[in-house]
Amino acid sequence: MSEKGKKESPEQIEFREYCREWLSKNTPGDPPVRLPQMAIEITTQAEMDYLVPWQKAAWEAGLCGADYPKAYGGGGRTGCQLIANEEMQRVGTPYFPNVIALGMAAPTILHHGSEELKKRFIPKILSCEEIWCQGFSEPDAGSDLASVQTFAERAGDNWVINGQKIWTSLATFSSWMIILCRTDRSVKHKGLTYFIVPIESYIGKGIEVRPLIKITGETGFNEVFLTDLEIPDKYRLDDVGNGWSVAMTTLIHERGAGPMVTPSAGGRRADDAPGNAMDLIDLARQSERNGRPAAEDPVIRDRMIELIIRQKGFRQSIRRVRVKGLVDNPMRIGLQGKLLFTEIAQEVSALALEIEGAASTLFMNDENAPNKGQWPLMYLNSYGMTIAAGTSEVLRNILGERVLGMPKTK
Amino acid sequence: MTQPKDFGFGVEEQLLQTEARKFFKKQLDELTLMELVGGNSDPHRDSECLWDEKMWEQMADLGWTTMAVPEAFGGTGMSGVAVASFIEETGRVALPSPLMATVNSSYVLSACGTDEADSVLKEIAGDKTAGLAITNQKGSWCSMDTDVSAVVTEDKATLNGMAWFVQDARKVDLFLVKAESEAGIGLYAVSADAPGVTILPDSIVDLTRDQARVNFEGVAIGADKIVAAPGKGNLALDAAEPAILTMISADMCGAAEWQLQTTVAYAKTRMQFERPIGFFQAVKHPVVNMMIMIDCARSLVFNAACAIDHEPEQAKAAAHMAKAAASDMAAFCSGRSVQYHGGMGFTWECFVHLFFKRQIHNQVLFGDAAYHRAELAEMLIGPLVAGG
Ligand SMILES: Cc1cc2nc3c(=O)[nH]c(=O)nc-3n(C[C@H](O)[C@H](O)[C@H](O)COP(=O)(O)OP(=O)(O)OC[C@H]3O[C@@H](n4cnc5c(N)ncnc54)[C@H](O)[C@@H]3O)c2cc1C
């Protein structure tokens, strides 16, 4: 596919040249440790020690935060983050570790924060000096996010917060957290207020972080307990009672459909990304079924090709979404992104297990495990992807309601 | 060669699309379509060929019937993406017309690259319609498959045999016939009213098309109508195959979008259990899946169309993808569109069956999903050793 889109601005064209030039000299070397498939799964300091300097270097060069205003540490450009993302994906750089900050906290602060907060927080997000986590989900509030109960009580110029958050990715590395709290119990959506709260500097002083073990056996997300945590009112985003609309800004960016393009090094080229259906072909050549290569089994072939086609269609939809005349409603494809990416990846890894056959029982540590147990690991992890950031079911509700206009489920 | 990011879908293509949508919306709403093709519900009715020839004349005046004929031969010579988006619009209204047949024939003729083919292209540019008579009784148009034979001499060819599953046979002025002779497969342009040509209409499910067997009995044509010489016919068919597959897939995307929008509209208004039925997730989620499958197929259609224009070496794989995705998508969307209309959807009176039946026809036309996946598997994985 050509990179020279017809309608690229002179700024974009020049910036693309610049990105190529910079990346030709500054792509980080191979990681010293095996990196997890996605940034929210980062669990060790060694992984962070490799990834944080990379994001910082990309920020200094202007490839991370290109479209953010200069006053907030960005590049002050227009439509250029997309270019940087494409170029980083092209050369296959590692992902940025500060994903929640870049994808959710920064755009939310940009849209709803005071000037002071924007100046204080956005630069350190872009440079990766401060890592962020997202305190939305609670034990009793998942898909029904507006039912959160963690309570923020006004105390003069401060707020005192009590409650518990759960499934909090990256909390053990985080300096800050975006948090959705209840400030009024008598109303549901209108009783919510959105804050930012310190994590690292308040451990033991109102904050406790307890790691949870994932389905894979790895640590990943955490529980965060807030006990009489006192924060100043200036850490509130937007008005008291307006937390739900602020949370919507966060979620729309989380699902990749927000106005700010998230700085994303992507990790790998599209063809090389985890869950690439084309990888199944080689796997099927190496695996056997009834004494013959699985690649010669007509059923396996049909199912591999079916997934390859769907994945190709998904990528072509991402191409189509920017073409005027070929999209009646840009939300229609934008809101499918997370759903399709994760469901296809899940089906690809499920089929990989079938192709591996008996060998798919061998996990990461087994010396005989094909591909170092990558596929069973990926299959297990794929459920994290179809649950996190809006379950597939909730996303289908949203597509049906917001794009097709069908009546709300609730 | 590389593809432009925007599929080459620019201002001109957009304009054509907008114009076409307006035109068909005005000319062929569902009620008009029903009156045109749905008058006789008798399952034992005689085979019919129902279409609006006046509308076709208007389309011809607008240059729409020659869009796949290169400008050099007097056509409007539009890009693959323009033709695909136009055909998508015709699918959206389930247009009964010889458009697809004529467009397909134009692509085949262009691929022939002979003076004889060029002069037939000029005939199409002069508002003749054409159709492909290339399929045998088993429904195959692959390699040597055909039930028509040709005897070729110095100055003429004589055709004998039967072409099966000829699309819109009674709407076209001439056929491109695939026939086998000693020297191999050739393509022959035969006037529909030539002596020895008999059209035997099929009785079909789809109300928006006509289909027939075309019998050739000692049909003699001049050497100037041998558009691809014996031995060269399959090269031309192969070269045109990506376009043929892409355009039919585009038609399916248009029809499915109608099914989606119609089903959504019904789900929003039909009340049961004191609620619109679209409230129920057993309805809502599959309807969302209709949309997802349409978008996937549609993106693959424009990818394939753009490949035809800019990256011909990728066009074959891209077209297999488009037709495979479109066929599965059409089956799913058709089924859901009837199911969620309930008893109403099961009646002749309800419009959904018109599109449902057109899609059933489209799904198998030029190969179903499993066939195209198998073809793509050959390309991406390698041949499947027969009998092994
Ligand atoms: C890997 C991972 C990382 C995460 N990271 C974070 C994080 O950093 N911060 C954070 O705040 N949260 C995080 N989450 C939490 C995530 O957002 C929630 O798990 C998710 O919103 C679902 O909530 P739940 O787990 O309570 O499930 P529930 O909401 O209890 O859902 C259970 C099942 O019911 C279905 N369901 C629920 N409501 C409906 C409905 N209306 N219609 C149809 N089906 C429905 C769901 O789809 C699901 O299948 C993470 C989760 C995972 C798996």
mmCIF file of N, CA and C and ligand atoms in Angstrom, chain A residues 40 100 134-139 141-144 166-169 214 221 383-385 387-394 397 409-410, chain B residues 281 285, ligand 1:
data_model
loop_
_atom_site.group_PDB
_atom_site.id
_atom_site.type_symbol
_atom_site.label_atom_id
_atom_site.label_comp_id
_atom_site.label_asym_id
_atom_site.label_seq_id
_atom_site.Cartn_x
_atom_site.Cartn_y
_atom_site.Cartn_z
ATOM 1 N N ILE A 40 -0.487 -3.200 28.479
ATOM 2 C CA ILE A 40 -1.173 -3.282 29.778
ATOM 3 C C ILE A 40 -0.789 -4.542 30.538
ATOM 4 N N ILE A 100 -2.068 3.783 29.204
ATOM 5 C CA ILE A 100 -3.308 4.309 29.767
ATOM 6 C C ILE A 100 -3.240 5.827 29.827
ATOM 7 N N GLN A 134 -5.879 3.437 35.451
ATOM 8 C CA GLN A 134 -7.284 3.851 35.315
ATOM 9 C C GLN A 134 -8.116 3.163 36.389
ATOM 10 N N GLY A 135 -8.684 3.945 37.292
ATOM 11 C CA GLY A 135 -9.510 3.390 38.358
ATOM 12 C C GLY A 135 -10.984 3.582 38.060
ATOM 13 N N PHE A 136 -11.492 2.766 37.181
ATOM 14 C CA PHE A 136 -12.910 2.812 36.851
ATOM 15 C C PHE A 136 -13.640 1.649 37.507
ATOM 16 N N SER A 137 -13.242 0.411 37.113
ATOM 17 C CA SER A 137 -13.991 -0.768 37.552
ATOM 18 C C SER A 137 -13.895 -0.988 39.058
ATOM 19 N N GLU A 138 -14.994 -1.519 39.585
ATOM 20 C CA GLU A 138 -15.032 -1.911 40.997
ATOM 21 C C GLU A 138 -15.607 -3.315 41.068
ATOM 22 N N PRO A 139 -15.472 -3.951 42.241
ATOM 23 C CA PRO A 139 -16.012 -5.317 42.336
ATOM 24 C C PRO A 139 -17.478 -5.397 41.904
ATOM 25 N N ALA A 141 -19.079 -2.977 40.041
ATOM 26 C CA ALA A 141 -19.388 -2.085 38.915
ATOM 27 C C ALA A 141 -18.396 -2.334 37.785
ATOM 28 N N GLY A 142 -18.835 -3.106 36.787
ATOM 29 C CA GLY A 142 -17.982 -3.414 35.639
ATOM 30 C C GLY A 142 -18.577 -2.814 34.394
ATOM 31 N N SER A 143 -19.335 -3.626 33.676
ATOM 32 C CA SER A 143 -20.006 -3.102 32.482
ATOM 33 C C SER A 143 -20.920 -1.944 32.849
ATOM 34 N N ASP A 144 -21.565 -2.076 33.978
ATOM 35 C CA ASP A 144 -22.432 -0.992 34.453
ATOM 36 C C ASP A 144 -21.581 -0.003 35.237
ATOM 37 N N ILE A 166 -10.778 -2.201 41.076
ATOM 38 C CA ILE A 166 -10.280 -3.545 40.774
ATOM 39 C C ILE A 166 -9.943 -3.653 39.289
ATOM 40 N N TRP A 167 -9.139 -4.639 38.965
ATOM 41 C CA TRP A 167 -8.641 -4.890 37.595
ATOM 42 C C TRP A 167 -7.790 -3.730 37.092
ATOM 43 N N THR A 168 -7.125 -3.036 38.020
ATOM 44 C CA THR A 168 -6.407 -1.825 37.648
ATOM 45 C C THR A 168 -5.044 -2.181 37.042
ATOM 46 N N SER A 169 -4.957 -2.085 35.722
ATOM 47 C CA SER A 169 -3.711 -2.413 35.029
ATOM 48 C C SER A 169 -2.648 -1.370 35.345
ATOM 49 N N LYS A 214 -3.471 -13.251 37.001
ATOM 50 C CA LYS A 214 -4.357 -13.448 35.841
ATOM 51 C C LYS A 214 -4.555 -14.928 35.531
ATOM 52 N N PHE A 221 -3.086 -7.165 36.407
ATOM 53 C CA PHE A 221 -3.823 -6.049 36.996
ATOM 54 C C PHE A 221 -3.821 -6.151 38.521
ATOM 55 N N TYR A 383 -8.895 -13.517 26.138
ATOM 56 C CA TYR A 383 -10.134 -13.221 26.866
ATOM 57 C C TYR A 383 -10.024 -11.925 27.651
ATOM 58 N N GLY A 384 -8.811 -11.583 28.066
ATOM 59 C CA GLY A 384 -8.630 -10.270 28.682
ATOM 60 C C GLY A 384 -9.020 -9.184 27.703
ATOM 61 N N MET A 385 -8.656 -9.418 26.446
ATOM 62 C CA MET A 385 -8.925 -8.390 25.441
ATOM 63 C C MET A 385 -10.407 -8.264 25.109
ATOM 64 N N ILE A 387 -12.745 -8.811 27.197
ATOM 65 C CA ILE A 387 -13.465 -8.367 28.395
ATOM 66 C C ILE A 387 -13.116 -6.915 28.737
ATOM 67 N N ALA A 388 -11.812 -6.594 28.699
ATOM 68 C CA ALA A 388 -11.374 -5.250 29.104
ATOM 69 C C ALA A 388 -11.906 -4.194 28.139
ATOM 70 N N ALA A 389 -11.959 -2.962 28.640
ATOM 71 C CA ALA A 389 -12.304 -1.803 27.808
ATOM 72 C C ALA A 389 -13.640 -1.955 27.103
ATOM 73 N N GLY A 390 -14.597 -2.482 27.819
ATOM 74 C CA GLY A 390 -15.918 -2.714 27.214
ATOM 75 C C GLY A 390 -15.935 -4.119 26.668
ATOM 76 N N THR A 391 -16.758 -4.987 27.256
ATOM 77 C CA THR A 391 -16.821 -6.369 26.772
ATOM 78 C C THR A 391 -17.417 -6.369 25.358
ATOM 79 N N SER A 392 -17.209 -7.468 24.667
ATOM 80 C CA SER A 392 -17.752 -7.564 23.303
ATOM 81 C C SER A 392 -19.264 -7.369 23.318
ATOM 82 N N GLU A 393 -19.907 -7.847 24.362
ATOM 83 C CA GLU A 393 -21.371 -7.719 24.440
ATOM 84 C C GLU A 393 -21.765 -6.252 24.597
ATOM 85 N N VAL A 394 -21.047 -5.567 25.477
ATOM 86 C CA VAL A 394 -21.358 -4.152 25.689
ATOM 87 C C VAL A 394 -21.071 -3.356 24.414
ATOM 88 N N ASN A 397 -23.874 -3.708 22.131
ATOM 89 C CA ASN A 397 -24.966 -2.817 22.537
ATOM 90 C C ASN A 397 -24.721 -1.416 21.998
ATOM 91 N N THR A 409 -30.506 -0.927 25.678
ATOM 92 C CA THR A 409 -30.657 -2.074 26.560
ATOM 93 C C THR A 409 -30.639 -1.611 28.015
ATOM 94 N N LYS A 410 -29.883 -0.561 28.277
ATOM 95 C CA LYS A 410 -29.644 0.026 29.589
ATOM 96 C C LYS A 410 -28.177 0.181 29.729
ATOM 97 N N GLN B 281 -31.538 -8.165 22.961
ATOM 98 C CA GLN B 281 -30.197 -8.402 22.416
ATOM 99 C C GLN B 281 -30.151 -9.583 21.461
ATOM 100 N N HIS B 285 -27.952 -7.792 18.731
ATOM 101 C CA HIS B 285 -26.568 -8.196 18.456
ATOM 102 C C HIS B 285 -26.371 -8.826 17.073
HETATM 103 C C1 LIG C 1 -6.995 -7.550 31.195
HETATM 104 C C2 LIG C 1 -7.921 -6.565 31.833
HETATM 105 C C3 LIG C 1 -7.452 -5.310 32.170
HETATM 106 C C4 LIG C 1 -8.304 -4.382 32.755
HETATM 107 N N1 LIG C 1 -7.807 -3.169 33.097
HETATM 108 C C5 LIG C 1 -8.618 -2.284 33.728
HETATM 109 C C6 LIG C 1 -8.115 -1.040 34.186
HETATM 110 O O1 LIG C 1 -6.934 -0.739 34.017
HETATM 111 N N2 LIG C 1 -8.928 -0.211 34.816
HETATM 112 C C7 LIG C 1 -10.257 -0.491 35.017
HETATM 113 O O2 LIG C 1 -10.946 0.329 35.557
HETATM 114 N N3 LIG C 1 -10.778 -1.665 34.614
HETATM 115 C C8 LIG C 1 -9.981 -2.564 33.978
HETATM 116 N N4 LIG C 1 -10.503 -3.773 33.574
HETATM 117 C C9 LIG C 1 -11.887 -4.079 33.915
HETATM 118 C C10 LIG C 1 -12.846 -4.131 32.747
HETATM 119 O O3 LIG C 1 -13.145 -2.859 32.302
HETATM 120 C C11 LIG C 1 -14.090 -4.895 33.209
HETATM 121 O O4 LIG C 1 -13.704 -6.207 33.471
HETATM 122 C C12 LIG C 1 -15.192 -4.865 32.192
HETATM 123 O O5 LIG C 1 -15.732 -3.590 32.051
HETATM 124 C C13 LIG C 1 -16.313 -5.863 32.517
HETATM 125 O O6 LIG C 1 -16.772 -5.697 33.821
HETATM 126 P P1 LIG C 1 -16.890 -6.951 34.804
HETATM 127 O O7 LIG C 1 -15.569 -7.615 34.804
HETATM 128 O O8 LIG C 1 -17.417 -6.460 36.065
HETATM 129 O O9 LIG C 1 -17.910 -7.919 34.116
HETATM 130 P P2 LIG C 1 -19.576 -7.813 34.123
HETATM 131 O O10 LIG C 1 -19.896 -6.420 33.813
HETATM 132 O O11 LIG C 1 -20.000 -8.360 35.414
HETATM 133 O O12 LIG C 1 -19.904 -8.730 32.954
HETATM 134 C C14 LIG C 1 -20.019 -10.155 33.020
HETATM 135 C C15 LIG C 1 -20.593 -10.667 31.725
HETATM 136 O O13 LIG C 1 -21.909 -10.116 31.522
HETATM 137 C C16 LIG C 1 -21.993 -9.436 30.291
HETATM 138 N N5 LIG C 1 -22.837 -8.252 30.405
HETATM 139 C C17 LIG C 1 -22.818 -7.308 31.374
HETATM 140 N N6 LIG C 1 -23.707 -6.338 31.104
HETATM 141 C C18 LIG C 1 -24.291 -6.654 29.926
HETATM 142 C C19 LIG C 1 -25.284 -6.033 29.115
HETATM 143 N N7 LIG C 1 -25.838 -4.868 29.427
HETATM 144 N N8 LIG C 1 -25.623 -6.651 27.947
HETATM 145 C C20 LIG C 1 -25.054 -7.834 27.593
HETATM 146 N N9 LIG C 1 -24.133 -8.467 28.339
HETATM 147 C C21 LIG C 1 -23.755 -7.868 29.484
HETATM 148 C C22 LIG C 1 -20.558 -9.026 29.986
HETATM 149 O O14 LIG C 1 -20.362 -8.782 28.596
HETATM 150 C C23 LIG C 1 -19.781 -10.211 30.501
HETATM 151 O O15 LIG C 1 -19.756 -11.215 29.515
HETATM 152 C C24 LIG C 1 -9.651 -4.718 33.004
HETATM 153 C C25 LIG C 1 -10.121 -5.981 32.649
HETATM 154 C C26 LIG C 1 -9.276 -6.902 32.077
HETATM 155 C C27 LIG C 1 -9.822 -8.245 31.722
#
